[in-house]
Every structure is written in C-alpha cells, then in structure tokens.
Amino acid sequence: MKKILIIEDEAKIANVVKAYLEREGFEASIAETGEKALRLIKDGYNLIILDLMLPDIDGESICAAIREISDLPIIMLTAKSSEDDRVKGLGMGADDYIVKPFSARELVARVKAHLRKTKKTEDRILSFNNGLLKIDTQSMEVIKGASRFALTPTEFKILITLAERPQNVFSRSQLVNIVQGFDFEGYDRVIDAHIKNIRHKIEDDMQKPIFIKTVYGVGYRFIGTPDLS
Ligand code: CA
C-alpha cells in the first residue's frame, strides 16, 4: 500500500485530503507541524503533500530538508499563486504545485500521476526512436549505433531525469535540485554546460537536436519517443 504524508496545519483540509486518499486505497498520515513532518518522514513514504504555510517551519525549508535525504515526489499546497512563487516552488525541488482552494479529487489525480512516474531506476536499457538511442542505466552509458559513450554521474542523472519523463519541461533550477539535491545561485549555467556535453554524446546535429530540446526561458525537454519493450 502506498503511503502518503500530508503536511498541513489546517485540520479541515488535512482530514478531507486524508479521507479522499484513503478512499482510493492509500495509507495517509497527517503532520500538523514541520517538526513532526521531519520526524515522520523517516518512516518511509511514497509521496508528500506539503502546505507552504506552517506554524513552525516554513514549507520551503521543509522541502529543502526532504530533498537532502530523498527524491520522493512532493506536491506543494499553497495560497500563493503568482508565477514567481510557482517557479520558486518547483525550483526548490517540489514536483508539483496546487493552489488553494483546490479540489481534493484533482489532488488525488495528481498523486496517482506522480506515483506512476516514480519507478526506481533499475538496471535496464532504455531505448528511443526505434533504437537510435539507448541508455544503459547499469553502465551509465549511451549507445548510438555501434558507439558507446560514458556519461558522468551528473550527465547521467540529468539525462535519465529528462528521458524518463518525455515531453515534460524541466527548469534549470529543477535540474540543479535533482543533480545537487539543493539549489544555489549561479548553478543554472552549469546545467547548460552539462546539457551541451550530453548533446555531444547523443545528438548528430547539435543545432538540430532530436532528443533534448531547449525550451527558451524555461529549461529543457526530452522529445525522443520511448520504444516499447
Ligand atoms: Ca497552513
């Protein structure tokens, strides 16, 4: 049974969300404070729903603390709705962001979507575009025709993150978080450098990439088509 941790101090909201999740077959626990959340997190959860406005520790700090120890999906709940706050939330390592007031039904739908996406990276070969590109997750190599290219751990993390969620746009900050586990200023450019290195290994024409596309002003998106195995 999948375990969800609801970090929310408003009892009414927390209880409604818990009830909806339980009705869908999830096991749900509530943490009313950040302090309790950080204690409970060690019990092992599959997904976290995190309210940004808590009485003791702010949600941003909790998000950062969780990211230091785990990459499990985090859906943020917040009353803030500006684009800036949204990007900030995602940059801090949240996977998704829902603005209050929200529909519990929609939240549950998103929980399910994120849990489908979190499959562990097992040792396997991912294949794209009819075998044109393969990623060997055990050796951390890409295979292009008869050639194999080794990826650095950082390049591998970035590529696998993008390739496992084709068409999903990742901001540079999100990628920084995934790679580093935390964000710090000035690192965005480094992501560009890594992407360039990855492209050298997987693209035929750097000017017309067919696997990693730049989304101007935002970040990157993997546009290869996964082969069915
Ligand atoms: Ca709150």
CSV table of C-alpha atoms and ligand atoms in Angstrom, one decimal:
chain,number,residue,atom,x,y,z
A,1,MET,CA,0.0,0.0,0.0
A,2,LYS,CA,1.3,3.4,-1.0
A,3,LYS,CA,1.9,5.8,2.0
A,4,ILE,CA,1.3,9.5,1.7
A,5,LEU,CA,2.3,12.1,4.2
A,6,ILE,CA,0.1,15.2,4.4
A,7,ILE,CA,1.9,18.1,6.0
A,8,GLU,CA,-0.8,20.6,6.7
A,9,ASP,CA,-1.8,22.5,9.9
A,10,GLU,CA,-5.4,23.2,8.8
A,11,ALA,CA,-7.2,20.2,10.3
A,12,LYS,CA,-10.2,20.6,8.0
A,13,ILE,CA,-8.1,20.5,4.8
A,14,ALA,CA,-5.8,17.7,6.1
A,15,ASN,CA,-8.8,15.5,7.1
A,16,VAL,CA,-10.6,15.9,3.7
A,17,VAL,CA,-7.4,15.1,1.8
A,18,LYS,CA,-6.7,12.1,4.0
A,19,ALA,CA,-10.3,10.8,3.6
A,20,TYR,CA,-10.1,11.1,-0.2
A,21,LEU,CA,-6.7,9.4,-0.3
A,22,GLU,CA,-7.9,6.5,1.9
A,23,ARG,CA,-10.9,6.0,-0.2
A,24,GLU,CA,-8.6,5.5,-3.2
A,25,GLY,CA,-6.7,2.8,-1.3
A,26,PHE,CA,-3.8,4.9,0.0
A,27,GLU,CA,-2.5,5.0,3.6
A,28,ALA,CA,-2.3,8.6,4.7
A,29,SER,CA,-0.8,10.3,7.8
A,30,ILE,CA,-1.0,13.9,8.8
A,31,ALA,CA,1.7,16.1,10.2
A,32,GLU,CA,0.4,19.4,11.6
A,33,THR,CA,3.8,20.9,12.1
A,34,GLY,CA,7.1,21.0,10.2
A,35,GLU,CA,8.9,19.5,13.2
A,36,LYS,CA,6.5,16.5,13.2
A,37,ALA,CA,6.9,16.1,9.4
A,38,LEU,CA,10.6,15.9,9.6
A,39,ARG,CA,10.3,13.2,12.3
A,40,LEU,CA,7.7,11.2,10.4
A,41,ILE,CA,9.5,11.4,7.1
A,42,LYS,CA,12.0,8.8,8.2
A,43,ASP,CA,9.1,6.2,8.4
A,44,GLY,CA,9.3,5.9,4.6
A,45,TYR,CA,6.6,7.5,2.4
A,46,ASN,CA,5.9,7.3,-1.3
A,47,LEU,CA,4.8,10.8,-1.7
A,48,ILE,CA,4.5,14.0,0.3
A,49,ILE,CA,1.8,16.7,0.2
A,50,LEU,CA,3.3,19.8,1.6
A,51,ASP,CA,1.5,23.0,2.7
A,52,LEU,CA,3.8,26.0,2.4
A,53,MET,CA,2.3,27.9,5.4
A,54,LEU,CA,3.0,26.0,8.6
A,55,PRO,CA,3.1,27.4,12.1
A,56,ASP,CA,6.7,26.5,12.9
A,57,ILE,CA,9.0,25.8,9.9
A,58,ASP,CA,8.1,27.2,6.5
A,59,GLY,CA,7.3,24.8,3.7
A,60,GLU,CA,10.3,25.9,1.6
A,61,SER,CA,12.7,24.8,4.4
A,62,ILE,CA,10.9,21.5,4.8
A,63,CYS,CA,11.1,20.9,1.1
A,64,ALA,CA,14.8,21.6,1.1
A,65,ALA,CA,15.3,19.3,4.1
A,66,ILE,CA,13.4,16.5,2.4
A,67,ARG,CA,15.4,16.9,-0.8
A,68,GLU,CA,18.6,16.4,1.2
A,69,ILE,CA,17.6,12.9,2.1
A,70,SER,CA,15.1,11.8,-0.5
A,71,ASP,CA,13.9,12.3,-4.0
A,72,LEU,CA,10.3,11.2,-3.4
A,73,PRO,CA,7.6,13.2,-5.1
A,74,ILE,CA,6.4,16.4,-3.3
A,75,ILE,CA,3.2,18.2,-4.2
A,76,MET,CA,3.0,21.7,-2.7
A,77,LEU,CA,-0.2,23.2,-1.5
A,78,THR,CA,-0.3,26.9,-1.2
A,79,ALA,CA,-2.4,30.0,-1.3
A,80,LYS,CA,0.3,31.8,-3.2
A,81,SER,CA,-0.4,31.7,-6.9
A,82,SER,CA,1.9,34.0,-8.8
A,83,GLU,CA,4.1,32.6,-11.5
A,84,ASP,CA,7.2,33.5,-9.4
A,85,ASP,CA,6.1,31.5,-6.4
A,86,ARG,CA,5.3,28.6,-8.7
A,87,VAL,CA,8.7,28.6,-10.3
A,88,LYS,CA,10.3,29.1,-6.9
A,89,GLY,CA,8.4,26.1,-5.5
A,90,LEU,CA,9.4,23.9,-8.4
A,91,GLY,CA,12.9,25.2,-8.2
A,92,MET,CA,13.1,24.1,-4.6
A,93,GLY,CA,12.5,20.6,-5.6
A,94,ALA,CA,8.7,20.2,-5.5
A,95,ASP,CA,7.4,18.1,-8.3
A,96,ASP,CA,4.0,19.8,-8.5
A,97,TYR,CA,2.1,22.8,-7.1
A,98,ILE,CA,-1.6,23.1,-6.3
A,99,VAL,CA,-3.1,26.5,-5.4
A,100,LYS,CA,-5.7,26.8,-2.7
A,101,PRO,CA,-8.7,26.5,-2.9
A,102,PHE,CA,-8.3,23.2,-4.7
A,103,SER,CA,-10.4,20.2,-5.5
A,104,ALA,CA,-9.5,17.1,-3.5
A,105,ARG,CA,-10.4,15.0,-6.5
A,106,GLU,CA,-7.8,16.8,-8.6
A,107,LEU,CA,-5.2,16.4,-5.9
A,108,VAL,CA,-5.8,12.7,-5.7
A,109,ALA,CA,-5.5,12.5,-9.6
A,110,ARG,CA,-2.1,14.3,-9.4
A,111,VAL,CA,-1.0,12.0,-6.6
A,112,LYS,CA,-1.7,9.0,-8.8
A,113,ALA,CA,0.1,10.6,-11.7
A,114,HIS,CA,3.2,11.2,-9.7
A,115,LEU,CA,3.3,7.8,-8.2
A,116,ARG,CA,3.1,6.3,-11.7
A,117,LYS,CA,6.1,8.4,-12.6
A,118,THR,CA,8.3,7.3,-9.7
A,119,LYS,CA,9.6,4.0,-10.8
A,120,LYS,CA,13.1,3.3,-9.5
A,121,THR,CA,15.9,3.3,-12.0
A,122,GLU,CA,16.6,-0.3,-12.2
A,123,ASP,CA,19.4,-1.8,-14.2
A,124,ARG,CA,18.0,-1.8,-17.7
A,125,ILE,CA,18.3,-0.4,-21.2
A,126,LEU,CA,16.0,2.4,-22.2
A,127,SER,CA,15.6,2.7,-25.9
A,128,PHE,CA,14.3,5.6,-28.0
A,129,ASN,CA,13.4,6.4,-31.6
A,130,ASN,CA,13.5,2.8,-32.8
A,131,GLY,CA,16.8,2.0,-31.1
A,132,LEU,CA,18.6,5.1,-32.4
A,133,LEU,CA,19.5,6.0,-28.9
A,134,LYS,CA,19.8,3.6,-25.9
A,135,ILE,CA,20.6,4.4,-22.3
A,136,ASP,CA,22.3,1.7,-20.3
A,137,THR,CA,21.4,2.5,-16.7
A,138,GLN,CA,23.8,0.0,-15.2
A,139,SER,CA,27.0,1.1,-17.0
A,140,MET,CA,25.7,4.7,-17.3
A,141,GLU,CA,26.5,4.8,-21.0
A,142,VAL,CA,24.6,5.9,-24.0
A,143,ILE,CA,24.6,3.6,-27.0
A,144,LYS,CA,24.4,5.2,-30.5
A,145,GLY,CA,24.7,2.6,-33.3
A,146,ALA,CA,28.0,0.8,-32.7
A,147,SER,CA,29.3,3.5,-30.4
A,148,ARG,CA,29.1,3.7,-26.6
A,149,PHE,CA,29.8,6.9,-24.7
A,150,ALA,CA,30.3,7.0,-21.0
A,151,LEU,CA,28.3,9.6,-19.1
A,152,THR,CA,29.5,11.3,-15.9
A,153,PRO,CA,27.2,10.7,-12.9
A,154,THR,CA,25.8,14.3,-13.3
A,155,GLU,CA,25.2,13.9,-17.0
A,156,PHE,CA,23.6,10.5,-16.4
A,157,LYS,CA,21.3,12.0,-13.7
A,158,ILE,CA,20.2,14.8,-15.9
A,159,LEU,CA,19.6,12.6,-19.0
A,160,ILE,CA,17.7,9.9,-17.1
A,161,THR,CA,15.6,12.6,-15.4
A,162,LEU,CA,14.6,14.1,-18.8
A,163,ALA,CA,14.3,10.8,-20.7
A,164,GLU,CA,12.1,9.1,-18.1
A,165,ARG,CA,9.6,11.9,-18.5
A,166,PRO,CA,9.4,12.6,-22.2
A,167,GLN,CA,7.8,15.9,-23.1
A,168,ASN,CA,8.0,17.2,-19.5
A,169,VAL,CA,9.7,20.5,-19.3
A,170,PHE,CA,12.3,20.8,-16.5
A,171,SER,CA,13.6,24.2,-15.4
A,172,ARG,CA,17.3,24.6,-14.9
A,173,SER,CA,16.6,25.0,-11.1
A,174,GLN,CA,14.7,21.7,-11.0
A,175,LEU,CA,17.6,20.0,-12.7
A,176,VAL,CA,20.1,21.7,-10.3
A,177,ASN,CA,18.0,20.3,-7.5
A,178,ILE,CA,17.9,16.8,-8.9
A,179,VAL,CA,21.6,16.8,-9.6
A,180,GLN,CA,22.8,18.6,-6.4
A,181,GLY,CA,19.9,18.0,-4.0
A,182,PHE,CA,19.8,21.7,-3.4
A,183,ASP,CA,19.9,24.9,-5.3
A,184,PHE,CA,22.4,27.7,-5.3
A,185,GLU,CA,22.8,30.8,-7.4
A,186,GLY,CA,24.9,30.7,-10.5
A,187,TYR,CA,24.5,27.0,-11.0
A,188,ASP,CA,21.9,27.3,-13.8
A,189,ARG,CA,24.6,28.0,-16.3
A,190,VAL,CA,26.4,24.8,-15.2
A,191,ILE,CA,23.3,22.9,-16.3
A,192,ASP,CA,23.6,24.4,-19.7
A,193,ALA,CA,27.2,23.1,-19.9
A,194,HIS,CA,26.1,19.6,-18.9
A,195,ILE,CA,23.4,19.6,-21.5
A,196,LYS,CA,25.9,20.6,-24.1
A,197,ASN,CA,28.1,17.7,-23.1
A,198,ILE,CA,25.2,15.3,-23.2
A,199,ARG,CA,24.1,16.5,-26.6
A,200,HIS,CA,27.6,15.9,-27.9
A,201,LYS,CA,27.2,12.3,-27.0
A,202,ILE,CA,23.6,11.7,-28.2
A,203,GLU,CA,22.8,14.2,-31.0
A,204,ASP,CA,24.0,14.0,-34.6
A,205,ASP,CA,23.5,17.7,-35.2
A,206,MET,CA,23.9,20.0,-32.2
A,207,GLN,CA,22.0,22.7,-34.0
A,208,LYS,CA,19.0,20.5,-34.6
A,209,PRO,CA,18.7,18.3,-31.6
A,210,ILE,CA,16.2,15.4,-31.8
A,211,PHE,CA,16.4,14.3,-28.2
A,212,ILE,CA,16.9,17.2,-25.9
A,213,LYS,CA,15.1,20.4,-26.8
A,214,THR,CA,15.7,23.8,-25.3
A,215,VAL,CA,12.6,25.5,-24.0
A,216,TYR,CA,13.5,29.1,-24.2
A,217,GLY,CA,13.3,31.0,-20.9
A,218,VAL,CA,12.4,27.8,-19.1
A,219,GLY,CA,14.7,24.9,-19.4
A,220,TYR,CA,14.8,21.6,-21.2
A,221,ARG,CA,12.6,18.8,-22.5
A,222,PHE,CA,13.3,15.3,-23.8
A,223,ILE,CA,11.5,14.8,-27.1
A,224,GLY,CA,12.7,11.3,-28.0
A,225,THR,CA,10.0,8.6,-28.4
A,226,PRO,CA,10.4,5.7,-26.0
A,227,ASP,CA,10.4,2.3,-27.7
A,228,LEU,CA,8.0,-0.3,-26.3
A,229,SER,CA,9.7,-3.4,-24.9
B,1,CA,CA,-1.3,26.1,6.5
